[in-house]
Coordinates of C-alpha atoms in Angstrom, one line a residue:
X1 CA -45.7 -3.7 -13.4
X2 CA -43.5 -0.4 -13.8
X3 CA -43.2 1.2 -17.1
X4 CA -40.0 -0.3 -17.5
X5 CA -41.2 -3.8 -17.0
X6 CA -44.1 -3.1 -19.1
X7 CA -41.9 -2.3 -22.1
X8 CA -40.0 -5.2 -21.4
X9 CA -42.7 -7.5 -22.0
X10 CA -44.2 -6.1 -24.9
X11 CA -40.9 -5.8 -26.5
X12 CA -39.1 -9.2 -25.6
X13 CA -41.8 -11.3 -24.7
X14 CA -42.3 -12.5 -28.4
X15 CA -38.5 -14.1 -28.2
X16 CA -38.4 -15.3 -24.8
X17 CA -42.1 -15.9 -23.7
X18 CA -43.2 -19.1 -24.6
X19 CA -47.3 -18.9 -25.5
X20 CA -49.4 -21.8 -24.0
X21 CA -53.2 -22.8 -24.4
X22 CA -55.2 -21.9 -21.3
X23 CA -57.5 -24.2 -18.8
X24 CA -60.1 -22.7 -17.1
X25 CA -57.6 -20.8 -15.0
X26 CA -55.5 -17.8 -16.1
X27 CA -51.8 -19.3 -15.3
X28 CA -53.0 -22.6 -16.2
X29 CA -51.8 -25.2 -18.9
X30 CA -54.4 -27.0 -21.1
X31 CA -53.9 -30.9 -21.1
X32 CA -52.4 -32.1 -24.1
X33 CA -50.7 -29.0 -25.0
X34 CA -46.8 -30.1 -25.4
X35 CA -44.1 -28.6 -26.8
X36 CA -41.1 -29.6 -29.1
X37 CA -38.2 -28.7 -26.9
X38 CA -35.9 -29.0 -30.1
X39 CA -37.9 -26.5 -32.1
X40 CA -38.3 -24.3 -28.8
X41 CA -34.9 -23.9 -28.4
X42 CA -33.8 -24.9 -31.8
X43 CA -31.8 -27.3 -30.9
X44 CA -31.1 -30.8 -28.9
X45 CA -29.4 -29.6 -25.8
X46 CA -30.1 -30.6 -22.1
X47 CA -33.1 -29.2 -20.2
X48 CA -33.0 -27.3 -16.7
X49 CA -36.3 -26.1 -15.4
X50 CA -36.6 -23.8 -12.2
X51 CA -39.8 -23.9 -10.7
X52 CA -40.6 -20.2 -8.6
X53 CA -37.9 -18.2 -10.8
X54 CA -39.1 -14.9 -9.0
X55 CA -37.1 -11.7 -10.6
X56 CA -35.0 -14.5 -12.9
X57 CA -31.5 -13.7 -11.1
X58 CA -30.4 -17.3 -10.6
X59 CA -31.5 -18.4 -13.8
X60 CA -30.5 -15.6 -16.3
X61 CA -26.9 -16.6 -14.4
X62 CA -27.2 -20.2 -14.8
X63 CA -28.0 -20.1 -18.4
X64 CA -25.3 -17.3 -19.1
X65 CA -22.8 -19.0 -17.3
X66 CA -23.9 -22.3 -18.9
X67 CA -24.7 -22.0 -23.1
X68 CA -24.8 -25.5 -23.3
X69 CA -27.7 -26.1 -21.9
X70 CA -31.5 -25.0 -22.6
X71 CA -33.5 -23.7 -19.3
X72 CA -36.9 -22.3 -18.8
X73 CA -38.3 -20.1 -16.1
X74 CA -41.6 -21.3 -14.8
X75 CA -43.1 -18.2 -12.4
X76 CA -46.6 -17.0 -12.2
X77 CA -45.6 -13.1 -12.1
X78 CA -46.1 -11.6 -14.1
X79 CA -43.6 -8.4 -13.0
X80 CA -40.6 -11.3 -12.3
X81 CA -40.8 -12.6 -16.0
X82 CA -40.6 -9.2 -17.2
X83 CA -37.6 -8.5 -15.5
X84 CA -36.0 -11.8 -16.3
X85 CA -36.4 -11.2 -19.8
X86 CA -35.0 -7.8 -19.3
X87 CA -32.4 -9.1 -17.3
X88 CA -31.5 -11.9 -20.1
X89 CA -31.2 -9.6 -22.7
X90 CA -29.1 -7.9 -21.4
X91 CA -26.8 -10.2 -20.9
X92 CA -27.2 -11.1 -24.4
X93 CA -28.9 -15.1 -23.4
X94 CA -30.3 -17.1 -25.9
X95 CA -30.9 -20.3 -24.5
X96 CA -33.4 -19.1 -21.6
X97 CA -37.2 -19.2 -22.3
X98 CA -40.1 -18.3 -19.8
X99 CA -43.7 -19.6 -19.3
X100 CA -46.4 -17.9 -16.8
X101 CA -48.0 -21.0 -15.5
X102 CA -48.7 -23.1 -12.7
X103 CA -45.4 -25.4 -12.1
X104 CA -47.4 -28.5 -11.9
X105 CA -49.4 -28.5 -15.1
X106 CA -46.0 -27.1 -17.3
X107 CA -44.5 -30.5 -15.6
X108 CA -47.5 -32.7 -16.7
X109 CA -49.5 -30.9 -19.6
X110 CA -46.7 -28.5 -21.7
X111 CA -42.9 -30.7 -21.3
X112 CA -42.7 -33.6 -22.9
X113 CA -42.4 -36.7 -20.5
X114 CA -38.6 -37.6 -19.6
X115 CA -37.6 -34.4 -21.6
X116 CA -35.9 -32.0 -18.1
X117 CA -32.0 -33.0 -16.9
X118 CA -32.6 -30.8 -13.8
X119 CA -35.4 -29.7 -11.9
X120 CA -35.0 -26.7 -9.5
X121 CA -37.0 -25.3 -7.0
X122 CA -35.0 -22.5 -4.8
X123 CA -36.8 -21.4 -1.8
X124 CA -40.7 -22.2 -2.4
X125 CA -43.0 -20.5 -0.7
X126 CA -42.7 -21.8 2.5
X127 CA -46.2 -21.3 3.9
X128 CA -45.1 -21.0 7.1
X129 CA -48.5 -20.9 8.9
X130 CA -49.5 -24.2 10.3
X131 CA -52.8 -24.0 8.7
X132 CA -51.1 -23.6 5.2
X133 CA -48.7 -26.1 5.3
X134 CA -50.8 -28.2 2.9
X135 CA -50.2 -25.9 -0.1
X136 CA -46.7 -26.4 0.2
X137 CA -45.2 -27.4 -3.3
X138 CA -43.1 -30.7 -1.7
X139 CA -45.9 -33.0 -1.5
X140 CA -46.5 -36.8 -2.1
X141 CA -48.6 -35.7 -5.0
X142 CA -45.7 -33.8 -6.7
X143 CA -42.9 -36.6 -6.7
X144 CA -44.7 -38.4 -9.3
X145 CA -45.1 -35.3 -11.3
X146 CA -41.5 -34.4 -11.1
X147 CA -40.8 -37.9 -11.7
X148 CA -42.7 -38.3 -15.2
X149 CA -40.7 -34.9 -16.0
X150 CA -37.4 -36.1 -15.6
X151 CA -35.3 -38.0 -18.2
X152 CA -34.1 -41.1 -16.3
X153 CA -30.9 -40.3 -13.8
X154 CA -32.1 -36.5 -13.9
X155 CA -31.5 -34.8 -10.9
X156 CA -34.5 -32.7 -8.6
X157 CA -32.6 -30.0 -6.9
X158 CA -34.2 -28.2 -3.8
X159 CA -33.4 -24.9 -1.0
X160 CA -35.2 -23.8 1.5
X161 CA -34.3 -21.3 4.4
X162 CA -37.1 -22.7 6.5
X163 CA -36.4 -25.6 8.6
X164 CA -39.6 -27.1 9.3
X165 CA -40.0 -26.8 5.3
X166 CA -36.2 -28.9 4.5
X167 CA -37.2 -31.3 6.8
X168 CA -40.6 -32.1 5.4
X169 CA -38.8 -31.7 1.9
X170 CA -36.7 -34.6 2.8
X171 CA -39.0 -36.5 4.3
X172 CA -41.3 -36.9 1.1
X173 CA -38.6 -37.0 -1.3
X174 CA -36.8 -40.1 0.9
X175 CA -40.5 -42.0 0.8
X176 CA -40.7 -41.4 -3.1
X177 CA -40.0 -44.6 -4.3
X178 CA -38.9 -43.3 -8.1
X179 CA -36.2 -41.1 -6.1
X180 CA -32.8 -42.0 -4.4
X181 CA -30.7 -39.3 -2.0
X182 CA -27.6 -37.7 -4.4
X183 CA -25.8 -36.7 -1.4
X184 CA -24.2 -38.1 1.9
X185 CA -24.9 -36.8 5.0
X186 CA -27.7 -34.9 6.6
X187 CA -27.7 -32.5 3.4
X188 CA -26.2 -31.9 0.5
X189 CA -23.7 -29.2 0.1
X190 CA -24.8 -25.6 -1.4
X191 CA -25.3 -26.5 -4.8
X192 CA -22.5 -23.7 -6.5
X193 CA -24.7 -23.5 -9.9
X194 CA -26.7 -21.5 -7.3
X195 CA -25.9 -17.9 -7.5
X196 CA -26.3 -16.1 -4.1
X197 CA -29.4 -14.1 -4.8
X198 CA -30.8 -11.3 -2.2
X199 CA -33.5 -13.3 -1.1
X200 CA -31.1 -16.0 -0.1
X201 CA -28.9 -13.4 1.8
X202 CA -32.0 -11.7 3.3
X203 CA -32.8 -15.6 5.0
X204 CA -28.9 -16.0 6.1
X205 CA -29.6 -12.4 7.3
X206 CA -32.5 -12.8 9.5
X207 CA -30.4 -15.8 11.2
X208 CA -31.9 -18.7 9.1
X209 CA -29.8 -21.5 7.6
X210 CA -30.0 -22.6 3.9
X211 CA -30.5 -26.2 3.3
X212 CA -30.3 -27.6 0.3
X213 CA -31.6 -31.2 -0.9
X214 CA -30.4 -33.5 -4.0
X215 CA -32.4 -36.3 -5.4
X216 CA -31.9 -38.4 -8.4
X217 CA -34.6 -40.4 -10.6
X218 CA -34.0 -44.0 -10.3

């Protein structure tokens, strides 16, 4: 990290960073280890979870433009949380909190079951190689994760810029029984809670089209 990002982190780390009990793995969540959104955030508010947050910048928006509502940041970078939290105090948020984990065991071993209202993930990694495709995020194995995660009618938002990646996307998440399509159509519209983010723009640049995906726990 820069020096900046390293101050960042020692300094607002102990009000946004939420501290988790390790597996055998350095970003990895110990089984049993739930939290108390309520005393987390202080409150009872709805839950949004982003999955991938990166540098923060869609988040630290939503949650600004949204005060509402409780979100949490789940990256494994350590440099991108640091600049989130910088980011968020900035703009003076409160209602943000960040945990360096892997998304999967912060959905099964650290949230509550049936405690998020949305789950995001904005452009995944899209592991473009053929021979990678299998550690693609959007798996079978995931929808029932994301599933025990969400309260029941809460809402799985996805984005992707690569094709081959959106249509797998909907692929799974139409053969996930515990999930029905939000939108009509052959995609859903851009969700506008989405703040245009450079990495987005970069993908419009380079001639790629942004699809985005909606599904709803039955």
């Amino acid at each position: 990290m820069s020096d900046a990002q390293e101050r960042a982190w020692d300094d607002l780390a102990p009000a946004y960073l939420i501290q988790v009990p390790r597996g055998i793995a350095g970003t990895s969540v110990a089984a049993g280890s739930h939290i108390d959104p309520g005393q987390v955030w202080g409150r009872s508010a709805p839950l949004v979870v982003e999955i991938g947050s990166g540098q923060g910048h869609a988040i630290v928006h939503a949650a600004a433009s949204r005060p509402d509502t409780d979100f949490l940041a789940v990256e494994v970078f350590k440099a991108g949380l640091a600049r989130t939290m910088k980011d968020a105090a900035a703009a003076d948020v409160h209602n943000l909190r960040l945990v360096e984990a892997n998304a999967p065991e912060v959905l099964e071993h650290l949230l509550p079951a049936g405690s998020v209202s949305e789950l995001w993930v904005f452009f995944p990694d899209p592991w473009h190689k053929a021979k990678h495709n299998k550690r693609r995020l959007i798996a079978p194995a995931f929808t029932g994760i994301a599933a025990a995660a969400l309260a029941p009618g809460g809402v799985l938002r996805l984005a992707t810029d690569w094709e081959d990646y959106a249509l797998q996307m909907r692929e799974v998440m139409d053969a996930a029984g515990a999930f029905e399509r939000d939108f009509a159509g052959e995609w859903a519209p851009r969700f506008d809670g989405r703040v245009m983010t450079a990495f987005e723009r970069k993908g419009i640049a380079k001639g790629r089209d942004i699809r985005d995906l909606v599904y709803r726990l039955v």
